[in-house]
Amino acid sequence: MSEPTRVVVDWVRCDGHAICVELLPEVLELDDWGFPMVRGPVPARLERLAERARASCPSLALRLVRSAEPPR
């Protein structure tokens, strides 16, 4: 069984454009200040959308990683 895909936000780069949240609301949500929060791993059926969200980030602040461990 393969490891789940997770979204990792680079907080130094993130400017809070929220495009990623619009494209992947099943995995991301906005915090009180308008920045994305990761709710959990990316379901296999949404991996294409996760890649699209990563590629659409104007700040290049998202990474997709395969890991069983949650990001720190």
Short mmCIF file of C-alpha atoms in Angstrom, two decimals:
data_model
loop_
_atom_site.label_atom_id
_atom_site.label_comp_id
_atom_site.label_asym_id
_atom_site.label_seq_id
_atom_site.Cartn_x
_atom_site.Cartn_y
_atom_site.Cartn_z
CA MET A 1 0.00 0.00 0.00
CA SER A 2 1.40 3.39 -0.96
CA GLU A 3 1.82 6.25 1.47
CA PRO A 4 -0.88 8.95 1.45
CA THR A 5 -0.22 12.25 -0.29
CA ARG A 6 -0.11 15.24 2.01
CA VAL A 7 -0.11 18.97 1.32
CA VAL A 8 2.65 20.92 3.06
CA VAL A 9 2.45 24.72 3.25
CA ASP A 10 5.68 26.76 3.24
CA TRP A 11 4.64 29.50 5.67
CA VAL A 12 7.52 31.77 4.68
CA ARG A 13 6.31 31.85 1.07
CA CYS A 14 2.53 31.79 1.63
CA ASP A 15 0.84 35.16 1.06
CA GLY A 16 -2.71 33.95 1.74
CA HIS A 17 -4.06 34.15 -1.82
CA ALA A 18 -6.34 31.18 -0.97
CA ILE A 19 -6.40 29.79 -4.52
CA CYS A 20 -5.41 26.42 -3.11
CA VAL A 21 -8.41 26.41 -0.77
CA GLU A 22 -10.75 27.21 -3.65
CA LEU A 23 -9.32 24.32 -5.69
CA LEU A 24 -9.05 21.78 -2.86
CA PRO A 25 -11.65 22.57 -0.16
CA GLU A 26 -11.90 18.89 0.83
CA VAL A 27 -8.34 19.05 2.21
CA LEU A 28 -7.68 22.74 2.91
CA GLU A 29 -9.60 25.41 4.78
CA LEU A 30 -8.90 29.03 5.66
CA ASP A 31 -7.85 30.05 9.14
CA ASP A 32 -9.07 33.27 10.78
CA TRP A 33 -6.39 35.30 8.96
CA GLY A 34 -7.07 33.90 5.49
CA PHE A 35 -4.22 31.38 5.32
CA PRO A 36 -4.66 27.71 4.36
CA MET A 37 -4.82 25.02 7.00
CA VAL A 38 -4.38 21.37 6.06
CA ARG A 39 -7.17 19.17 7.43
CA GLY A 40 -5.69 15.81 6.49
CA PRO A 41 -4.21 13.68 3.73
CA VAL A 42 -5.29 13.98 0.11
CA PRO A 43 -7.73 11.23 -0.90
CA ALA A 44 -6.48 9.29 -3.94
CA ARG A 45 -9.43 10.53 -6.01
CA LEU A 46 -8.32 14.16 -5.43
CA GLU A 47 -4.61 13.85 -6.21
CA ARG A 48 -5.02 15.56 -9.59
CA LEU A 49 -6.76 18.50 -7.95
CA ALA A 50 -4.03 18.66 -5.31
CA GLU A 51 -1.43 18.88 -8.06
CA ARG A 52 -3.46 21.62 -9.74
CA ALA A 53 -3.67 23.56 -6.46
CA ARG A 54 0.11 23.21 -6.00
CA ALA A 55 0.80 24.41 -9.53
CA SER A 56 -1.67 27.32 -9.23
CA CYS A 57 -0.11 28.84 -6.12
CA PRO A 58 1.34 32.23 -7.16
CA SER A 59 3.78 32.11 -4.24
CA LEU A 60 4.90 28.51 -4.88
CA ALA A 61 4.11 27.82 -1.23
CA LEU A 62 2.69 24.30 -1.57
CA ARG A 63 4.40 20.93 -1.77
CA LEU A 64 2.88 17.51 -2.13
CA VAL A 65 4.67 14.75 -0.24
CA ARG A 66 4.02 11.05 0.26
CA SER A 67 4.37 10.24 3.93
CA ALA A 68 2.60 8.23 6.59
CA GLU A 69 3.68 10.76 9.20
CA PRO A 70 1.80 14.04 9.56
CA PRO A 71 3.89 17.16 8.80
CA ARG A 72 5.34 19.05 11.75
#
